[in-house]
Coordinates of C-alpha atoms in Angstrom, one line a residue:
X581 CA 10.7 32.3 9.0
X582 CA 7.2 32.6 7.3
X583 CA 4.9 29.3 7.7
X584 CA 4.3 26.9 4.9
X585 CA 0.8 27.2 3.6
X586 CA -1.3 24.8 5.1
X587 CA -2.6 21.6 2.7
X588 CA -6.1 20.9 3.2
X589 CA -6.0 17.5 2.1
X590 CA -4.5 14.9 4.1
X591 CA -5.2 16.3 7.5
X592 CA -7.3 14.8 10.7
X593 CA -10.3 16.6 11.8
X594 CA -8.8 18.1 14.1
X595 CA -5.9 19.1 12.5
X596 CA -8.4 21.1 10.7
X597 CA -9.8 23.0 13.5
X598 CA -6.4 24.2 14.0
X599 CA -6.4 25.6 10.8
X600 CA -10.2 27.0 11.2
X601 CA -9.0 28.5 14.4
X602 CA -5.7 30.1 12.8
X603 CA -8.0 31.8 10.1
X604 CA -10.8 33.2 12.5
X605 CA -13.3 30.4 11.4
X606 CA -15.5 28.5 13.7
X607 CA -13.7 25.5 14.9
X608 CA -17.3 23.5 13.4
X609 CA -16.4 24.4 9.8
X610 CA -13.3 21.7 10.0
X611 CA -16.0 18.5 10.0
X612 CA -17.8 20.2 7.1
X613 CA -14.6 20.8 5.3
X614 CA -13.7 17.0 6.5
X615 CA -16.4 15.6 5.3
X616 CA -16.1 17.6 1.7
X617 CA -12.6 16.2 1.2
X618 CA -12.9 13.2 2.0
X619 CA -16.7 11.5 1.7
X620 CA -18.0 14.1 -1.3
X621 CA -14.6 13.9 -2.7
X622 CA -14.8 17.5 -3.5
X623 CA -12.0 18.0 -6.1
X624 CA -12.4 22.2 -5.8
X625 CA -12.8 24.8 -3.1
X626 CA -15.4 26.2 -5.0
X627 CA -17.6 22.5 -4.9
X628 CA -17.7 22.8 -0.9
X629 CA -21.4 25.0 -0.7
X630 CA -22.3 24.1 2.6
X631 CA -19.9 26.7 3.1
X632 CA -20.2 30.7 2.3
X633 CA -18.9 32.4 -0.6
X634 CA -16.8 34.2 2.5
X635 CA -15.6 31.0 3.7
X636 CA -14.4 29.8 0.7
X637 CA -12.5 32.9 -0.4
X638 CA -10.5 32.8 2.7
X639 CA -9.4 29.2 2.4
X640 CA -9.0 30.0 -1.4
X641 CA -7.0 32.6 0.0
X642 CA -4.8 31.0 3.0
X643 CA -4.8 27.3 2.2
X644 CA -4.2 25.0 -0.6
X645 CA -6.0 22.2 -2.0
X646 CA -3.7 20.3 -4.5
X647 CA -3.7 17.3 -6.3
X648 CA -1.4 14.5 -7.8
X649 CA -1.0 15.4 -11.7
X650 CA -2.2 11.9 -13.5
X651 CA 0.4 10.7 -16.3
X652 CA 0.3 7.3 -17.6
X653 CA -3.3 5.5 -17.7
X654 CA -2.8 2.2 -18.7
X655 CA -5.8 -1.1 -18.8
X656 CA -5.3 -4.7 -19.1
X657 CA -6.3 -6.4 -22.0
X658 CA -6.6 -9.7 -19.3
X659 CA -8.3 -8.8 -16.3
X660 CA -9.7 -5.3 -16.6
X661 CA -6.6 -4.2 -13.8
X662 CA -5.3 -0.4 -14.8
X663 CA -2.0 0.8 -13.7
X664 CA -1.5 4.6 -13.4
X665 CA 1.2 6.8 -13.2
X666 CA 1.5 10.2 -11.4
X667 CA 3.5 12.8 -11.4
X668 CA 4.1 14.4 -7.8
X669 CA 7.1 16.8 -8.3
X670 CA 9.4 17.4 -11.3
X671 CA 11.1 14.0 -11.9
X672 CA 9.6 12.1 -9.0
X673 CA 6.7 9.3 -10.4
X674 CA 4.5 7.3 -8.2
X675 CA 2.0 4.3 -9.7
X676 CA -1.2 3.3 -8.0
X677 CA -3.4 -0.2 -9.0
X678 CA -7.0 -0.7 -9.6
X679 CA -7.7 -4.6 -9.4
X680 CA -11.3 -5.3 -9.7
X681 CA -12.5 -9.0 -9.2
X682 CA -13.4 -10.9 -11.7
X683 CA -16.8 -11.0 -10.3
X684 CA -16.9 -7.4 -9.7
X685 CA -17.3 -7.7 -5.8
X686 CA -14.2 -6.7 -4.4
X687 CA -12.3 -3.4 -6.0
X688 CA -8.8 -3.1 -4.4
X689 CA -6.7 0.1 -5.0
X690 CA -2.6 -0.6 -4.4
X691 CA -1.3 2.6 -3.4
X692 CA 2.8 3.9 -2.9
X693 CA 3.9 5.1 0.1
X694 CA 7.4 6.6 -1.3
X695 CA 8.8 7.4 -4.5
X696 CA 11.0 5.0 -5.0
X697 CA 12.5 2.7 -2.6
X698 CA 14.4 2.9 0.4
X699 CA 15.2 -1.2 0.1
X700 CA 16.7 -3.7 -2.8
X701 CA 14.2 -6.6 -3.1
X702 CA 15.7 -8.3 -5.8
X703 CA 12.7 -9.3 -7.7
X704 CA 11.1 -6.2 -7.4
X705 CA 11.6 -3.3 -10.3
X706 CA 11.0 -0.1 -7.6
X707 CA 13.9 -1.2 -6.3
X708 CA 16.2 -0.6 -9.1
X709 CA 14.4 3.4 -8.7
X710 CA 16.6 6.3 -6.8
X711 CA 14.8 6.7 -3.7
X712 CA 13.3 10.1 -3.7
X713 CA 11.7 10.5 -0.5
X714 CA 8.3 9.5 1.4
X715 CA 5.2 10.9 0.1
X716 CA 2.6 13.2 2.4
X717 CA -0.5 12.4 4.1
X718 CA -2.3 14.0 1.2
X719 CA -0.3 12.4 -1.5
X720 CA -0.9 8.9 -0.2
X721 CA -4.9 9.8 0.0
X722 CA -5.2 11.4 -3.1
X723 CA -4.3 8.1 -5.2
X724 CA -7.2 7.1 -3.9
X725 CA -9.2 9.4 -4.6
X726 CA -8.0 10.0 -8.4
X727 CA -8.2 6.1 -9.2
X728 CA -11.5 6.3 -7.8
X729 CA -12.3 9.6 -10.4
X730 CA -10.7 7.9 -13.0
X731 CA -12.6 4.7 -13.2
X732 CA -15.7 6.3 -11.7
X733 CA -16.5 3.6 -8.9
X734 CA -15.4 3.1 -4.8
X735 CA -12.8 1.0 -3.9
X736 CA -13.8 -2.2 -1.3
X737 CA -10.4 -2.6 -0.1
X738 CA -7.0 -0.6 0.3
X739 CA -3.0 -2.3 0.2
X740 CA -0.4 -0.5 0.9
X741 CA 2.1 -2.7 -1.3
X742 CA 3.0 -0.2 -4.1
X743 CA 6.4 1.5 -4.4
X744 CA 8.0 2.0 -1.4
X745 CA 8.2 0.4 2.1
X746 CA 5.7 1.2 4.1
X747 CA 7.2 1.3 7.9
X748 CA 10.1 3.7 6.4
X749 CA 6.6 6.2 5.8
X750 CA 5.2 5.4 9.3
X751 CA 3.6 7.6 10.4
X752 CA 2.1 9.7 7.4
X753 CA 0.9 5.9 6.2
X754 CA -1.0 5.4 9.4
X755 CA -2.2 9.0 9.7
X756 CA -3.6 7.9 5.7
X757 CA -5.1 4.6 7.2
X758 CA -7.3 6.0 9.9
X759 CA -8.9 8.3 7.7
X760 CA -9.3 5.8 5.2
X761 CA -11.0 3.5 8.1
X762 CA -12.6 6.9 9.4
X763 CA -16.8 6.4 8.8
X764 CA -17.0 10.4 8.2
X765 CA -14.2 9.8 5.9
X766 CA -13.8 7.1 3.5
X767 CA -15.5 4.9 5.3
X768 CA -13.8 1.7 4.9
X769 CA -13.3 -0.3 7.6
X770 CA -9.8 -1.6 9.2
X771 CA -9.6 -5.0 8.1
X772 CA -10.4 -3.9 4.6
X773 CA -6.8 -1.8 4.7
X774 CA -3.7 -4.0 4.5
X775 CA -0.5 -2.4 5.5
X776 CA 2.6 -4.6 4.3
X777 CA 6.2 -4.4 5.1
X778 CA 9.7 -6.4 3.8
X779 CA 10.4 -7.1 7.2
X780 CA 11.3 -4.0 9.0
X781 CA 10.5 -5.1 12.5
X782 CA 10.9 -1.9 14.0
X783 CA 7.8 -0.7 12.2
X784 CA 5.6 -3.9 13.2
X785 CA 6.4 -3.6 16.9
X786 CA 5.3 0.1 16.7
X787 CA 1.7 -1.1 15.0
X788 CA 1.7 -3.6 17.8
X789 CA 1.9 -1.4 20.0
X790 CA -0.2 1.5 19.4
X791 CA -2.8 -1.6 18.6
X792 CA -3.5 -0.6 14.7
X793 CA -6.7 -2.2 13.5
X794 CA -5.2 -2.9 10.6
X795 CA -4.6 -6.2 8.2
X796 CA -0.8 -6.3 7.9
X797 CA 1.4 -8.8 5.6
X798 CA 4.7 -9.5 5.5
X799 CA 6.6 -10.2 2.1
X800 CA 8.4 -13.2 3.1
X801 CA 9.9 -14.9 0.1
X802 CA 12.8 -17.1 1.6
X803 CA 11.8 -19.1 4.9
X804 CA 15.8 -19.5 5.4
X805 CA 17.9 -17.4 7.8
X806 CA 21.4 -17.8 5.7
X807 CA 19.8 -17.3 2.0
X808 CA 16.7 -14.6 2.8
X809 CA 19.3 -11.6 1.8
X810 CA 20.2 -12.9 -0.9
X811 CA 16.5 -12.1 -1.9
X812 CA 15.9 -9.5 -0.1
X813 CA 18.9 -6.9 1.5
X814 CA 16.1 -5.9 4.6
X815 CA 17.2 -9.3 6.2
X816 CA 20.8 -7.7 6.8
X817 CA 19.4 -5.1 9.2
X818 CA 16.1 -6.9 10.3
X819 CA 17.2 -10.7 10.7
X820 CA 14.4 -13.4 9.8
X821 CA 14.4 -14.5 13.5
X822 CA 13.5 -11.5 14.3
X823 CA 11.0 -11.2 11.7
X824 CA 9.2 -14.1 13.0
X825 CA 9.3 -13.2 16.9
X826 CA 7.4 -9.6 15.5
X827 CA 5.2 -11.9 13.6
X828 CA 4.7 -14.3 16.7
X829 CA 4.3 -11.1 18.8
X830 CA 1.3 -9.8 16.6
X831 CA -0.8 -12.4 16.4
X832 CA -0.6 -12.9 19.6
X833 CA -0.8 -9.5 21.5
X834 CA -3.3 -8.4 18.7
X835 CA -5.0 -11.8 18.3
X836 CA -5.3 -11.3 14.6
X837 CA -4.1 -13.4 12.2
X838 CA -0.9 -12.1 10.2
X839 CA -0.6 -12.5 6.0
X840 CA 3.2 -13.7 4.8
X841 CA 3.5 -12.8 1.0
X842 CA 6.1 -15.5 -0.7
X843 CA 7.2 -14.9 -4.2
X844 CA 7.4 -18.2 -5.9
X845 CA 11.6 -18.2 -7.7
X846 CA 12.4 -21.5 -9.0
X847 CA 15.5 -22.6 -7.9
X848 CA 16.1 -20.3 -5.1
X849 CA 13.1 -20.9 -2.8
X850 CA 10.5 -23.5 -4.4
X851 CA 12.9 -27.0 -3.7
X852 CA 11.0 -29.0 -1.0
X853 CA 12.7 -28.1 1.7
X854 CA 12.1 -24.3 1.8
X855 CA 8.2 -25.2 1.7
X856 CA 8.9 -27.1 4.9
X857 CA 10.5 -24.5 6.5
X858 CA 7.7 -22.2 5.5
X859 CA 5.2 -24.0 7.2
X860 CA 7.2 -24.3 10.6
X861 CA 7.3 -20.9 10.3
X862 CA 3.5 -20.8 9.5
X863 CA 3.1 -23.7 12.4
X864 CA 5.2 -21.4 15.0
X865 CA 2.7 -18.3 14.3
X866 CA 0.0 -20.0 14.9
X867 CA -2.8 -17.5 13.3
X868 CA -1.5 -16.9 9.8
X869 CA -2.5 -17.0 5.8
X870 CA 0.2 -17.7 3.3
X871 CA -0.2 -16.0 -0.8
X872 CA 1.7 -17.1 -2.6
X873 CA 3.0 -15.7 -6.0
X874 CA 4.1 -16.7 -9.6
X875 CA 7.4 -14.4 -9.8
X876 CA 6.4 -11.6 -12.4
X877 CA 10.2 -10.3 -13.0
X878 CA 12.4 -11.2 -15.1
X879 CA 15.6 -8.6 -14.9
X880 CA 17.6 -10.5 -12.2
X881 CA 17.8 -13.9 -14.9
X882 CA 15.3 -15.8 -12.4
X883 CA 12.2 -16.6 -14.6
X884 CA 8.4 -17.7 -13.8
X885 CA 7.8 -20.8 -12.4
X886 CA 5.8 -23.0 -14.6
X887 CA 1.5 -24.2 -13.2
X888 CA 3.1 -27.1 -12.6
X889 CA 5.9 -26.2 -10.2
X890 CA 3.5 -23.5 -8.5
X891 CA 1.1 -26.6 -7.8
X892 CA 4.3 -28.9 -6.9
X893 CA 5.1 -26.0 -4.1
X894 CA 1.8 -25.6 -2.5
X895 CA 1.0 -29.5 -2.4
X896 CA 3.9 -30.0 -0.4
X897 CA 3.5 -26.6 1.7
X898 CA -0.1 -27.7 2.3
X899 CA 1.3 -31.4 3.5
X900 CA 2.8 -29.9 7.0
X901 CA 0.7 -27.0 7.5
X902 CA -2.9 -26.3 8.0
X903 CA -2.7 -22.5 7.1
X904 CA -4.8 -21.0 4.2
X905 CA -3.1 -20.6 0.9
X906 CA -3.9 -18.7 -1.8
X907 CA -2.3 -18.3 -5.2
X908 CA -2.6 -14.4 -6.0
X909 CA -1.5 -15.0 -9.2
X910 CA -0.9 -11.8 -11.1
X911 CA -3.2 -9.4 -12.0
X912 CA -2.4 -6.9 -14.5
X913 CA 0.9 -8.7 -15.5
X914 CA 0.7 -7.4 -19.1
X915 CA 0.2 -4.0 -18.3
X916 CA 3.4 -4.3 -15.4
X917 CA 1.3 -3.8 -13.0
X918 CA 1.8 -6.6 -10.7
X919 CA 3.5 -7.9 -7.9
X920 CA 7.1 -6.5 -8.2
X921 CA 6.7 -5.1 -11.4
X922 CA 5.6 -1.1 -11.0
X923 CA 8.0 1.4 -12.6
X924 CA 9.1 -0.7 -14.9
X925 CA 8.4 1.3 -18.8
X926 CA 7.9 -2.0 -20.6
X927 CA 4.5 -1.0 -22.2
X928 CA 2.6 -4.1 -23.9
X929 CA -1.3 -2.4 -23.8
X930 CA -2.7 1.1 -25.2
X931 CA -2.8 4.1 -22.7
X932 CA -5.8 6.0 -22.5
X933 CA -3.8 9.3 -21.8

């Protein structure tokens, strides 16, 4: 059976001595070709120089050095936040998020880690997509990298809360994450890289126990056992209890403070009672942050809480807990780019492509 051409992009350092070796290279040439990829963002064999003409032939020659085909470029009229849409096989779509700060400090990509879903989050539009399988190494990297080409500055900040759940991608998300963190790489470092997840606690003991220095969140959105699924079918094969003994486990064994994401639904988890069970939950963690978020969906019938019902919430959340909140309100909402709202087609600003 012949081997699969090797893909430069999205492999370790020394993944790529491997592939220096396997070529008759010197095993030194993987750190320049490392480097290249990853902190000159070379976007061409033919850009790497610090190699020879010979050099570059041969991994012309034996390698490849592909990227994600850019679609759909689309800019807020609001905030400045662009949505884009690539194109990573024939039918299969993935969107990334640039969210600059109003200030201009902090520049946060949100980058997919499947195409489609593997889950059915009610109020979330990727959700209603056919799940067409995880995405590479390479593919999750090179979002980053053609966000960052497309809007010509460096991201501060990475979230792994685009399409997809992240824990059914392990391992090709956290091979992604290291070399984000990597400082011959991107250079970011760990707590600057949130990894999220629904609630798949198999995935959050793994990260606990391999002792990822990453931020991680957890999309709560329904603080009761018996109603959670009816949000959210991940609470079917990953209970809520469970969810929070994972959560419990984390900020203990890692002594980090965990992020619960809770997606503000009138009627369904805003009455007083589900903020006081959100902040036992928040009071049983101990080291925790709550965002909270304006529901941006409207398919399933719910609708958007009103300011004053989002302020209602948090007032009485805030009364039994002493856990930061923070409204993440919703960047990019007129362009569907928010929270819950990539892949839908509802287009209400101009593309620039």
């Amino acid at each position: 059976m012949k081997e699969e051409t090797p893909v430069l992009k999205g492999k370790t350092k020394k993944e790529l001595e491997e592939i220096c070796v396997s070529l008759g290279l010197e095993k030194y040439r993987a750190a320049q070709i490392y480097t290249g990829i990853y902190k000159s963002r070379y976007t061409t064999i033919d850009q790497f120089t610090t190699l020879s003409k010979e050099v570059r032939e041969k991994l012309k020659t034996h390698t490849l050095y592909p990227e994600i085909e850019i679609g759909r470029d689309l800019v807020s009229k609001e905030d400045g936040t662009r949505k884009f849409t690539f194109y990573v096989g024939e039918n299969k779509e993935i969107e990334a998020v640039w969210i600059p700060s109003g200030d201009g400090g902090r520049k946060t990509i949100c980058i997919s880690s499947q195409i489609g879903c593997t889950l059915n989050c009610k109020f979330c539009a990727t959700g209603l997509l056919e799940y067409k399988g995880n995405l590479h190494t390479w593919q999750i990297l090179d979002q980053v990298l053609q966000v960052e080409r497309l809007v010509g500055d460096r991201a501060t900040n990475i979230v792994f809360m685009g399409m997809g759940e992240p824990m059914h991608n392990y391992f090709s998300v956290m091979k992604a994450a290291h070399i984000l963190r990597d400082k011959d790489a991107f250079g970011l470092g760990g707590l600057r890289i949130t990894i999220s997840t629904a609630g798949v606690t198999t995935g959050i003991n793994r990260f606990i126990e391999n002792k990822e220095p990453f931020n991680f969140a957890i999309s709560l959105n329904h603080p009761n056992p018996n109603a959670r699924s009816s949000v959210m079918d991940v609470n079917d094969k990953h209970p809520l209890e469970k969810l929070i003994e994972s959560a419990k486990r984390f900020t203990k064994e890692l002594d980090r403070a965990i992020t619960f994401e809770y997606v503000m639904i009138p009627d369904v988890n805003m009455g007083r009672d589900n903020a006081e069970r959100l902040a036992k939950i928040a009071r049983s963690v101990n080291k925790c942050k709550i965002n909270v978020i304006p529901l941006n969906t409207d398919f399933t019938g719910w609708r958007r809480p009103t300011d004053e019902e989002v302020k209602e919430f948090v007032m009485h959340l805030k009364a039994k807990t002493t856990a930061p909140i923070l409204n993440r309100r919703s960047p990019g909402r007129d362009i569907n780019g928010a929270c819950g709202m990539l892949a839908l087609k509802g287009i209400r600003s101009e593309t620039t492509k």
